[in-house]
Coordinates of C-alpha atoms in Angstrom, one line a residue:
M27 CA -60.7 57.3 57.3
A28 CA -62.9 57.5 54.2
E29 CA -59.8 57.5 51.9
L30 CA -58.4 54.6 53.8
G31 CA -61.7 52.7 53.4
L32 CA -61.7 53.4 49.6
E33 CA -58.1 52.2 49.3
S34 CA -58.9 49.0 51.1
L35 CA -61.9 48.4 48.8
S36 CA -59.6 49.1 45.8
D37 CA -57.1 46.5 47.1
L38 CA -59.9 43.9 47.3
R39 CA -61.1 44.5 43.7
P40 CA -59.1 41.5 42.3
L41 CA -60.7 39.3 45.0
F42 CA -64.2 40.5 44.2
A43 CA -63.6 40.1 40.5
T44 CA -62.4 36.5 40.9
L45 CA -65.4 35.6 43.2
A46 CA -67.8 37.0 40.6
A47 CA -66.0 35.4 37.7
I48 CA -66.4 31.8 39.0
P49 CA -70.2 31.7 39.0
L50 CA -70.3 33.6 35.7
L51 CA -68.1 31.0 34.1
L52 CA -70.3 28.2 35.4
W53 CA -73.5 29.9 34.3
L54 CA -72.2 30.4 30.7
V55 CA -71.0 26.8 30.4
L56 CA -73.9 25.0 32.2
K57 CA -76.8 27.3 31.4
W58 CA -76.0 28.5 27.9
K59 CA -73.8 25.6 26.8
I60 CA -71.0 27.9 25.6
P61 CA -67.8 25.9 25.0
A62 CA -65.6 26.0 28.1
F63 CA -62.6 27.4 26.2
T64 CA -64.5 30.3 24.8
A65 CA -66.3 31.1 28.1
L66 CA -63.0 30.9 30.0
I67 CA -61.3 33.5 27.7
G68 CA -64.3 35.8 27.9
V69 CA -64.7 35.6 31.6
S70 CA -60.9 36.0 32.1
L71 CA -61.0 39.2 30.2
I72 CA -64.0 40.5 32.1
A73 CA -62.4 39.6 35.5
A74 CA -59.1 41.3 34.5
L75 CA -60.9 44.5 33.6
A76 CA -63.1 44.4 36.7
A77 CA -59.9 44.0 38.8
G78 CA -58.6 47.2 37.4
M79 CA -56.2 46.1 34.7
S80 CA -55.9 48.0 31.5
A81 CA -57.1 46.3 28.3
E82 CA -53.6 45.9 27.0
S83 CA -52.4 44.4 30.3
A84 CA -55.4 42.1 30.4
Y85 CA -54.8 40.7 26.9
A86 CA -51.0 40.4 27.5
T87 CA -51.6 38.5 30.8
I88 CA -54.1 36.1 29.2
T89 CA -51.8 35.4 26.3
A90 CA -48.8 34.8 28.5
G91 CA -50.6 32.7 31.1
M92 CA -52.4 30.5 28.6
G93 CA -49.4 30.1 26.4
G94 CA -47.1 29.0 29.2
T95 CA -49.6 26.7 30.8
L96 CA -51.1 25.1 27.6
G97 CA -47.6 24.5 26.2
F98 CA -46.9 22.0 29.0
I99 CA -50.4 20.6 29.2
A100 CA -50.8 20.0 25.5
V101 CA -47.7 17.8 25.3
I102 CA -48.6 15.8 28.5
V103 CA -52.2 15.2 27.5
G104 CA -51.2 14.4 23.9
L105 CA -48.7 11.8 24.9
G106 CA -51.0 10.4 27.6
S107 CA -53.8 10.0 25.1
L108 CA -51.5 8.2 22.7
F109 CA -50.2 6.0 25.5
G110 CA -53.7 5.1 26.6
A111 CA -54.8 4.4 23.0
L112 CA -51.8 2.1 22.4
L113 CA -52.7 0.1 25.6
E114 CA -56.3 -0.2 24.6
A115 CA -55.4 -1.3 21.0
G116 CA -53.1 -3.9 22.5
G117 CA -56.1 -5.7 23.8
G118 CA -54.8 -6.4 27.3
L119 CA -57.0 -4.1 29.5
P120 CA -59.8 -6.7 30.1
K121 CA -57.0 -9.3 30.9
L122 CA -55.6 -6.9 33.5
A123 CA -59.0 -6.6 35.1
R124 CA -59.5 -10.3 35.3
L125 CA -55.9 -10.8 36.6
L126 CA -56.4 -8.4 39.5
I127 CA -59.9 -9.5 40.5
G128 CA -59.1 -13.2 40.2
Q129 CA -61.6 -15.3 42.2
R130 CA -62.6 -12.5 44.5
R131 CA -66.4 -12.0 44.6
G132 CA -67.0 -10.3 47.9
F133 CA -65.8 -7.0 49.4
G134 CA -62.3 -7.9 48.1
G135 CA -63.6 -8.0 44.6
Q136 CA -65.2 -4.6 45.0
V137 CA -61.9 -3.2 46.3
M138 CA -60.0 -4.6 43.3
A139 CA -62.7 -3.2 40.9
G140 CA -61.9 0.2 42.3
L141 CA -58.2 -0.3 42.1
I142 CA -58.6 -1.5 38.5
G143 CA -60.4 1.7 37.6
L144 CA -57.7 3.7 39.4
V145 CA -54.9 2.0 37.5
V146 CA -56.5 1.9 34.0
A147 CA -57.8 5.5 34.1
I148 CA -54.2 6.9 34.6
P149 CA -53.3 6.5 30.9
V150 CA -56.8 5.9 29.4
F151 CA -59.6 8.5 29.3
F152 CA -62.5 8.0 31.6
D153 CA -65.2 7.2 29.0
V154 CA -62.9 4.8 27.1
A155 CA -61.9 2.9 30.2
L156 CA -65.5 2.6 31.2
I157 CA -66.5 1.2 27.8
V158 CA -63.6 -1.3 27.8
L159 CA -64.1 -2.5 31.4
A160 CA -67.9 -2.6 31.6
P161 CA -68.2 -6.1 30.2
V162 CA -65.7 -7.3 32.8
V163 CA -67.9 -5.8 35.6
V164 CA -71.0 -7.4 34.1
A165 CA -69.4 -10.8 33.9
L166 CA -68.1 -10.5 37.5
A167 CA -71.5 -9.6 38.8
R168 CA -73.1 -12.5 36.9
Q169 CA -70.6 -15.0 38.4
A170 CA -71.0 -13.6 41.9
G171 CA -74.8 -13.4 41.7
R172 CA -74.8 -9.8 42.8
P173 CA -76.1 -6.5 41.3
V174 CA -73.9 -5.0 38.6
L175 CA -73.5 -1.7 40.5
A176 CA -72.0 -3.6 43.4
F177 CA -68.9 -3.7 41.3
G178 CA -69.7 -0.9 38.9
L179 CA -69.7 1.8 41.6
P180 CA -66.2 0.9 42.8
L181 CA -65.0 0.9 39.2
L182 CA -66.5 4.3 38.6
A183 CA -65.0 5.7 41.8
G184 CA -61.6 4.5 40.7
L185 CA -62.0 6.0 37.2
A186 CA -63.1 9.3 38.7
I187 CA -60.3 9.5 41.2
A188 CA -57.6 8.9 38.6
H189 CA -59.2 11.3 36.2
A190 CA -59.4 14.1 38.8
F191 CA -56.3 13.6 40.9
I192 CA -53.6 11.8 38.9
P193 CA -51.6 13.0 35.9
P194 CA -51.5 12.8 32.9
T195 CA -55.2 13.7 32.8
P196 CA -55.7 17.5 32.0
G197 CA -57.0 18.7 35.4
P198 CA -54.1 17.7 37.7
V199 CA -51.6 18.5 35.0
A200 CA -53.0 22.1 34.8
V201 CA -53.0 22.4 38.6
A202 CA -49.3 21.3 38.7
E203 CA -48.3 23.8 36.0
I204 CA -50.2 26.7 37.5
L205 CA -48.8 26.1 41.0
G206 CA -45.3 25.2 39.8
A207 CA -45.5 21.8 41.5
D208 CA -43.5 18.8 40.5
L209 CA -45.7 16.3 38.6
A210 CA -44.3 13.4 40.6
W211 CA -45.4 15.0 43.9
V212 CA -48.8 15.7 42.4
M213 CA -49.1 12.0 41.6
L214 CA -48.2 11.0 45.2
A215 CA -50.5 13.6 46.7
G216 CA -53.3 12.5 44.4
L217 CA -52.9 8.9 45.4
A218 CA -52.7 9.8 49.1
A219 CA -56.0 11.8 48.9
G220 CA -57.7 9.6 46.3
V221 CA -57.3 6.1 47.6
P222 CA -59.1 6.7 50.9
A223 CA -61.9 8.5 48.9
L224 CA -62.0 5.6 46.5
L225 CA -62.6 3.1 49.3
V226 CA -65.3 5.1 50.9
A227 CA -67.1 6.2 47.7
G228 CA -66.7 2.9 46.0
P229 CA -66.7 -0.5 47.9
V230 CA -68.0 0.8 51.2
F231 CA -70.8 2.9 49.7
A232 CA -71.8 0.1 47.3
T233 CA -71.9 -2.4 50.1
V234 CA -74.1 -0.2 52.2
L235 CA -76.5 0.4 49.3
E236 CA -76.6 -3.3 48.6
R237 CA -77.3 -4.4 52.1
T238 CA -80.1 -1.8 52.4
G239 CA -81.6 -3.0 49.1
Q240 CA -81.1 0.3 47.3
L241 CA -79.0 -1.1 44.4
P242 CA -81.1 -1.8 41.3
E243 CA -81.1 -5.4 40.0
A244 CA -79.9 -5.3 36.4
R245 CA -81.4 -7.8 33.9
L246 CA -78.1 -9.6 33.3
D247 CA -79.7 -11.9 30.7
Q248 CA -80.1 -8.8 28.5
I249 CA -76.5 -7.6 28.8
E250 CA -74.0 -9.0 26.4
T251 CA -70.4 -9.7 27.5
E252 CA -67.4 -10.5 25.6
A253 CA -64.6 -12.8 26.6
A254 CA -61.1 -11.5 26.7
P255 CA -59.4 -12.1 23.4
D256 CA -56.8 -14.9 23.2
D257 CA -54.3 -12.6 21.5
G258 CA -53.0 -9.3 22.8
V259 CA -50.9 -8.2 25.7
S260 CA -51.0 -10.1 28.9
G261 CA -52.5 -8.6 32.1
H262 CA -49.1 -8.6 33.8
M263 CA -47.5 -6.8 30.9
V264 CA -50.2 -4.1 30.7
L265 CA -49.7 -3.4 34.4
A266 CA -45.9 -3.1 33.9
L267 CA -46.5 -0.8 30.9
I268 CA -48.8 1.5 32.9
L269 CA -46.3 1.6 35.8
L270 CA -43.3 2.3 33.6
P271 CA -43.6 6.0 33.1
L272 CA -44.9 6.5 36.6
V273 CA -41.9 4.8 38.1
L274 CA -39.5 6.9 35.9
I275 CA -41.1 10.2 36.9
L276 CA -41.2 9.3 40.6
A277 CA -37.6 8.0 40.6
Q278 CA -36.4 11.2 39.1
A279 CA -38.2 13.3 41.7
L280 CA -37.0 11.2 44.6
L281 CA -33.4 11.2 43.4
A282 CA -33.6 15.0 43.0
L283 CA -34.4 15.3 46.7
T284 CA -31.2 13.7 47.6
G285 CA -29.1 16.2 45.6
A286 CA -27.2 13.3 44.0
N287 CA -25.0 14.0 41.0
G288 CA -23.4 11.6 38.5
A289 CA -24.3 9.4 35.6
L290 CA -27.5 7.9 37.2
A291 CA -28.8 11.3 38.2
G292 CA -28.1 12.7 34.8
A293 CA -29.8 9.7 33.1
L294 CA -32.9 10.0 35.3
A295 CA -33.0 13.7 34.7
V296 CA -33.6 12.9 31.0
V297 CA -35.8 9.8 31.1
G298 CA -37.6 10.9 34.3
H299 CA -39.0 14.1 32.8
P300 CA -42.8 13.6 32.1
F301 CA -42.3 14.2 28.3
A302 CA -39.6 11.5 28.0
A303 CA -41.3 9.1 30.4
L304 CA -44.5 9.1 28.5
M305 CA -42.6 8.8 25.1
I306 CA -40.8 5.7 26.5
G307 CA -44.2 4.4 27.7
C308 CA -45.7 4.9 24.2
A309 CA -42.7 3.2 22.5
A310 CA -42.9 0.2 24.8
A311 CA -46.6 -0.1 24.5
G312 CA -46.4 0.1 20.7
V313 CA -43.6 -2.5 20.5
V314 CA -45.1 -4.9 23.0
G315 CA -48.6 -4.6 21.6
S316 CA -47.4 -5.2 18.0
Q317 CA -45.5 -8.3 19.0
A318 CA -48.2 -9.8 21.2
S319 CA -51.2 -9.1 19.1
R320 CA -52.3 -10.7 15.9
R321 CA -54.1 -7.5 14.9
P322 CA -52.9 -5.8 11.6
S323 CA -51.3 -2.8 13.3
V324 CA -51.5 -1.7 16.9
I325 CA -50.3 1.8 15.9
A326 CA -53.0 2.1 13.3
S327 CA -55.7 0.9 15.8
A328 CA -54.4 3.5 18.3
W329 CA -54.6 6.3 15.7
A330 CA -58.2 5.3 14.9
L331 CA -59.0 5.6 18.6
L332 CA -57.5 9.0 18.7
K333 CA -59.2 10.4 15.6
P334 CA -62.5 11.4 17.4
L335 CA -60.4 13.5 19.9
L336 CA -58.6 15.3 17.1
R337 CA -61.8 16.4 15.3
P338 CA -62.8 20.0 15.8
A339 CA -65.8 20.4 18.2
P340 CA -69.1 21.4 16.5
S341 CA -70.1 25.0 16.8
F342 CA -72.7 25.8 19.5
W343 CA -74.3 28.3 17.2

């Protein structure tokens, strides 16, 4: 019986090692401010050794696991970042916000603010989308005579949902690669889980706070807003550009379920792959943005937006 108990405990070593590794990783990142990548490598090695793996096996597993996963993620995140930068450089994101909100100033306007955040944050990074859309929210709150957070909270909820659940942001892409899930189904599952959460955490929560008097009243006279530029891509075109790669990826996945063969299936297998779909989206955004905008170069503007992301992170030492 004693030997059986020891064997059972030995079988549970990987589980115990994993459970201990998670708080250790959080402690290193949050308490000691160690870069997440460095902390992840170190904690992975400690967990592997604690689980009973040899040093050689641990290093080999980390190398193979990170190499396979990061190879896919790096391409998706890189193309997604370029796609978002091209859309922002085209100057049409504020126009998209105004197009979707229209004359809605009540609960419908709050819902649309959340949906705008959801749509825009699919190709654009969270912080960039917030900076671009913040003036639109302020202008909307001023026109409606309501607190800024009445529309700001739904916008933030939409941005957060897209960033956490919908590719091509790094988190859901990594989950899809690790689990071997199709990226199209990750998108659909993210929307199915994210939209109800958006409605509750955004418009409903903001409305409850506003009615109970818990939303702070911003000094709108001290907040500057900018009108949407006359040039640039139209709101309708921005929406079409955002949906283009998503539709290609989803169409390929749905057609694959039918088991269809032929020219259409072969073509969608090429253009519906996330790599190709995002490259098509980047090309379309660059061409449309360059033709619609009077700016010197949409490509150059997009590259300028990407430069901060390509700089090496400062050392924490």
